[in-house]
Short mmCIF file of C-alpha atoms in Angstrom, two decimals:
data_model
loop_
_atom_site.label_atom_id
_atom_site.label_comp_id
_atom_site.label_asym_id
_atom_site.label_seq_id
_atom_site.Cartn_x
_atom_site.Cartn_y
_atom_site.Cartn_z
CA UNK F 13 0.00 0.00 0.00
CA UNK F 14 2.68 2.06 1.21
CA UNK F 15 4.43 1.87 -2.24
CA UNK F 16 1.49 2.27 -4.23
CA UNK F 17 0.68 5.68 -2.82
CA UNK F 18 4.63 6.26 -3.16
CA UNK F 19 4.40 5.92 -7.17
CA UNK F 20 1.24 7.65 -7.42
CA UNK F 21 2.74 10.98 -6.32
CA UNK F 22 6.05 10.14 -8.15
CA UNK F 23 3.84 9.87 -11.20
CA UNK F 24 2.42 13.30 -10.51
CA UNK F 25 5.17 14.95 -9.85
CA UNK F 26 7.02 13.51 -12.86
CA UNK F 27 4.14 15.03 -14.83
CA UNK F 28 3.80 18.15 -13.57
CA UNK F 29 7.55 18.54 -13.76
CA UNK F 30 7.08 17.65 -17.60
CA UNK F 31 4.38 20.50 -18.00
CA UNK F 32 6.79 22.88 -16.79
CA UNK F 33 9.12 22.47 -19.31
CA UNK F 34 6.97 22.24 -22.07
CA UNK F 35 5.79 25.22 -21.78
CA UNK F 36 9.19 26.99 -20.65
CA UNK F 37 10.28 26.36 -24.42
CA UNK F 38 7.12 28.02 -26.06
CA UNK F 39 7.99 30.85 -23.88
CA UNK F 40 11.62 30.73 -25.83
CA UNK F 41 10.19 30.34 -29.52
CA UNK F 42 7.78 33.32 -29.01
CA UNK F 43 9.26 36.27 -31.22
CA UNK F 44 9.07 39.21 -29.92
CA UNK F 45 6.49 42.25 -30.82
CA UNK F 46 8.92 45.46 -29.79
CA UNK F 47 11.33 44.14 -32.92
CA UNK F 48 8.94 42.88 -35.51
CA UNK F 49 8.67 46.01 -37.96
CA UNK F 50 4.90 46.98 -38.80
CA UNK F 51 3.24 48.97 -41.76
CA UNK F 52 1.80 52.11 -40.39
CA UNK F 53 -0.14 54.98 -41.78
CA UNK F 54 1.38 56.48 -45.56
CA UNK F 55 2.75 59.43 -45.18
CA UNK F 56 1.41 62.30 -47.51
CA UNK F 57 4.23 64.68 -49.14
CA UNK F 58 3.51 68.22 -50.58
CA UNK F 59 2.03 68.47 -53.84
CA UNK F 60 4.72 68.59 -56.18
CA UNK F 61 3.38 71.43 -58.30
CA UNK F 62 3.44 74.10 -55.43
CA UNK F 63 6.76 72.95 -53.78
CA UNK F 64 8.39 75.88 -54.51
CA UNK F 65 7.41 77.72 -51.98
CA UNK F 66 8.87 75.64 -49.44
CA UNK F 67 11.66 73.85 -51.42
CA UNK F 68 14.24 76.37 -49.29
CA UNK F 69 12.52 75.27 -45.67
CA UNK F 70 15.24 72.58 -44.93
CA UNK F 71 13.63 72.06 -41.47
CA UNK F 72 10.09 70.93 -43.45
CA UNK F 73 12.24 68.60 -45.90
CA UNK F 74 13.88 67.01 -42.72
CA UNK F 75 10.87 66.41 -40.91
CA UNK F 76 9.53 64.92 -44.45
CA UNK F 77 12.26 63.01 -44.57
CA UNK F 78 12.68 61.30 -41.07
CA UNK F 79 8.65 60.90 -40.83
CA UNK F 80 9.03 58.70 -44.06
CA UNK F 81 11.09 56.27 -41.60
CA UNK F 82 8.10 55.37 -39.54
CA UNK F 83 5.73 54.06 -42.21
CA UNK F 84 7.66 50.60 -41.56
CA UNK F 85 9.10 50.63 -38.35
CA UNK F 86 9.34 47.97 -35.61
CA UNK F 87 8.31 49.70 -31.91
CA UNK F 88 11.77 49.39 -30.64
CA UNK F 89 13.06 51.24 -33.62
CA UNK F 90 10.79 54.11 -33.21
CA UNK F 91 11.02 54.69 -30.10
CA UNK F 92 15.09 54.83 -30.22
CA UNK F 93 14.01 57.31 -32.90
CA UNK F 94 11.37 59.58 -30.69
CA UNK F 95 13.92 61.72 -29.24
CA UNK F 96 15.59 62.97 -32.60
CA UNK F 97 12.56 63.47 -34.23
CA UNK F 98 10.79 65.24 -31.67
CA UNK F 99 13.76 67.71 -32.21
CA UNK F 100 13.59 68.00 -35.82
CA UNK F 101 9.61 68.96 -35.20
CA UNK F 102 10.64 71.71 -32.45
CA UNK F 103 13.43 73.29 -35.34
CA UNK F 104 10.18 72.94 -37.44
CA UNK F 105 8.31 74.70 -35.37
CA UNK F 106 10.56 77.89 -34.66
CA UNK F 107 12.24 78.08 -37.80
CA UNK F 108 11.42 80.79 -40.17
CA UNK F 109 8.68 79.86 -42.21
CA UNK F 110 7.31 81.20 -45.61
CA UNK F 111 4.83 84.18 -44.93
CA UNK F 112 1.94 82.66 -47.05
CA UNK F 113 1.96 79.66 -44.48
CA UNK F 114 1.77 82.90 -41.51
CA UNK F 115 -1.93 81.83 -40.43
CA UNK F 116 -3.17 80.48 -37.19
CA UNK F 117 -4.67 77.54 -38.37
CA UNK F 118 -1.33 76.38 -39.88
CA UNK F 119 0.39 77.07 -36.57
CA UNK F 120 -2.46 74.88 -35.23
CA UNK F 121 -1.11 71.52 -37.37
CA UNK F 122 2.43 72.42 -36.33
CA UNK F 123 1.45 72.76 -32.51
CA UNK F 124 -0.61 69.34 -33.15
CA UNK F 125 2.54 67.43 -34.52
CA UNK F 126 4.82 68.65 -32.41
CA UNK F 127 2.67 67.47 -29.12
CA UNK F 128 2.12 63.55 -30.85
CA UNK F 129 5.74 63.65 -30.96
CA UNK F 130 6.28 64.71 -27.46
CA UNK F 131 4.00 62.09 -26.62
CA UNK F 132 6.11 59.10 -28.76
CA UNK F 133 9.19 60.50 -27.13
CA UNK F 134 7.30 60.03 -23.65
CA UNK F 135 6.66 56.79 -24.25
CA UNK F 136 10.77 56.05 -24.12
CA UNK F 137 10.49 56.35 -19.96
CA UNK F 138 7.54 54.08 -20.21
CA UNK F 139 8.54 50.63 -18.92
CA UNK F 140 5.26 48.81 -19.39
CA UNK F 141 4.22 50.10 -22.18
CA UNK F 142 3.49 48.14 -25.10
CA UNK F 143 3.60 47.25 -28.94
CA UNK F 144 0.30 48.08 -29.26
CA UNK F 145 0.65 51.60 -27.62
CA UNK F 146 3.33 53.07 -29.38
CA UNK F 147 2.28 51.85 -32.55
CA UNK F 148 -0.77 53.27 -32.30
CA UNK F 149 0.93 56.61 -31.30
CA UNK F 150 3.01 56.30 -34.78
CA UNK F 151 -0.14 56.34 -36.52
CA UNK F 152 -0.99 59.30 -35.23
CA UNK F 153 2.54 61.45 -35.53
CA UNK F 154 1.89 60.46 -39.30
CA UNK F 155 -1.34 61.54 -39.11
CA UNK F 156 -0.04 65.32 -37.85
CA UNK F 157 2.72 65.41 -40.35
CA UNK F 158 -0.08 65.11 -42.58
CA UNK F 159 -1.91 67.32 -41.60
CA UNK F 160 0.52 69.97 -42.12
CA UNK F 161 1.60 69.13 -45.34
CA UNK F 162 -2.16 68.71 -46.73
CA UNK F 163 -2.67 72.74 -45.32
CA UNK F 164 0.59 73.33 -47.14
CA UNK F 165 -1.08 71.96 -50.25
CA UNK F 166 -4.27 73.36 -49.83
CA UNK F 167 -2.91 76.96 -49.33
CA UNK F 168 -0.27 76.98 -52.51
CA UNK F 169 -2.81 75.87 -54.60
CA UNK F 170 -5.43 78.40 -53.32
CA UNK F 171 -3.10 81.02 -53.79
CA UNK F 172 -1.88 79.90 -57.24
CA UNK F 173 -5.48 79.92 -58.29
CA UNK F 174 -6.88 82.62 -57.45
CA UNK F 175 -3.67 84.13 -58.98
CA UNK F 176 -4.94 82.68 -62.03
CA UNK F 177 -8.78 83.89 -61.68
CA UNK F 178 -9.28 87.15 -63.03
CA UNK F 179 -11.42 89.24 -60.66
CA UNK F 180 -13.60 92.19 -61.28
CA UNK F 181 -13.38 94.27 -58.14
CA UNK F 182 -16.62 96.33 -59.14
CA UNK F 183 -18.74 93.09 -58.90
CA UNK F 184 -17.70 92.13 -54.96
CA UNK F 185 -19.82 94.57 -53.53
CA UNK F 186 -21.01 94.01 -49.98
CA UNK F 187 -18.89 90.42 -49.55
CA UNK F 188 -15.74 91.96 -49.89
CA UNK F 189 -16.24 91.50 -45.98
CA UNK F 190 -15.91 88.06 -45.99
CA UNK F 191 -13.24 87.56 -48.27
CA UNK F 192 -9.73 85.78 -46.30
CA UNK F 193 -6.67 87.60 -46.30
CA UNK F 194 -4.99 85.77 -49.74
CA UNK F 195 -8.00 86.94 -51.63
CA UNK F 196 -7.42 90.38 -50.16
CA UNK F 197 -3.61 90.25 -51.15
CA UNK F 198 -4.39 89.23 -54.50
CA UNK F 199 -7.10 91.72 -54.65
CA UNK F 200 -4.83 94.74 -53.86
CA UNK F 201 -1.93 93.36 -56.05
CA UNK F 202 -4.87 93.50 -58.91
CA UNK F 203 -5.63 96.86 -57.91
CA UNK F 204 -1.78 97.95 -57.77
CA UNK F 205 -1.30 96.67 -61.45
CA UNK F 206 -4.38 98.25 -63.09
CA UNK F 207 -3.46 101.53 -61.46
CA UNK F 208 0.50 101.12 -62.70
CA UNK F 209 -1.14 100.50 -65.87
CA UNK F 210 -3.37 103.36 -65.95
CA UNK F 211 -0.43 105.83 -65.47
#
């Protein structure tokens, strides 16, 4: 009797200890999430037919350029890269920037991109953070650089035509009110020439 109740809880502990080990090797094969690289959001460049207002604005072309770097980037990568591109976003932000982009809702997109990547480079003292997380704050870094280069876009292209739209000043009337300030500009420039031309 004695012996029989001797092998029974050998047998279970042999098995148990067999468990164990099992799984301690799954644990080993696992590969990890923080260096598999993932596809993230496309980043969306300027319009290439109203670059050249900001082909000079080196700060906007590095930005571009290091941005570019997170549309396939493993978490570990990215966040060994947070600290240098929140930089390049701050030189961004107070370099000297063309005077058609001089607007308050422009300022807005930078102020937007530069706090997503204050946030990414946050997430460097985070020790529990995870794959998921960071990834998801990628997304939306891309997202802001987006957004500024889409307002780029949109306001070289809104300029160029309404350079190209002839306007008859006599017809505005009342609205000239609630006309924006390129309008205005190209307005005035209008007036200037016919007035050169008159003389």
């Amino acid at each position: 009797m004695k012996y029989s109740i001797f092998l029974f809880f050998g047998l279970i502990l042999f098995s148990c200890s067999d468990k164990q080990k099992v799984t301690d090797t799954t644990k080993i094969v696992e590969k990890p999430t923080f260096s598999t690289p993932k596809k993230h959001t496309s980043l969306v460049q300027v319009n290439p037919d109203v670059t050249e207002v900001v082909e000079s604005w080196e700060e906007l072309k590095a930005v571009n350029s290091f941005v570019k770097k997170f549309e396939n980037v493993s978490p570990r990568e990215a966040l060994t890269n947070a600290l240098e591109l929140r930089d390049l976003v701050k030189s961004l932000k107070d370099s000297l920037m063309p005077k058609i982009l001089d607007h308050p809702s422009f300022y807005a997109r930078v102020n937007v991109l530069h706090n997503e990547t204050l946030r990414l480079s946050d997430l460097t003292r985070i020790p529990a953070i995870t794959a998921d997380d960071i990834s998801l704050q990628i997304n939306k870094t891309i997202a802001a650089t987006n957004a500024v280069n889409s307002k780029i876009t949109t306001v070289l292209k809104q300029k160029r035509f309404e350079e190209e739209v002839e306007v008859d000043l006599d017809r505005i009337g009342i609205d000239s009110i609630k006309i924006n300030d390129i309008t205005k500009n190209s307005i005035q420039k209008e007036l200037e020439r016919d007035k050169e031309g008159a003389s």
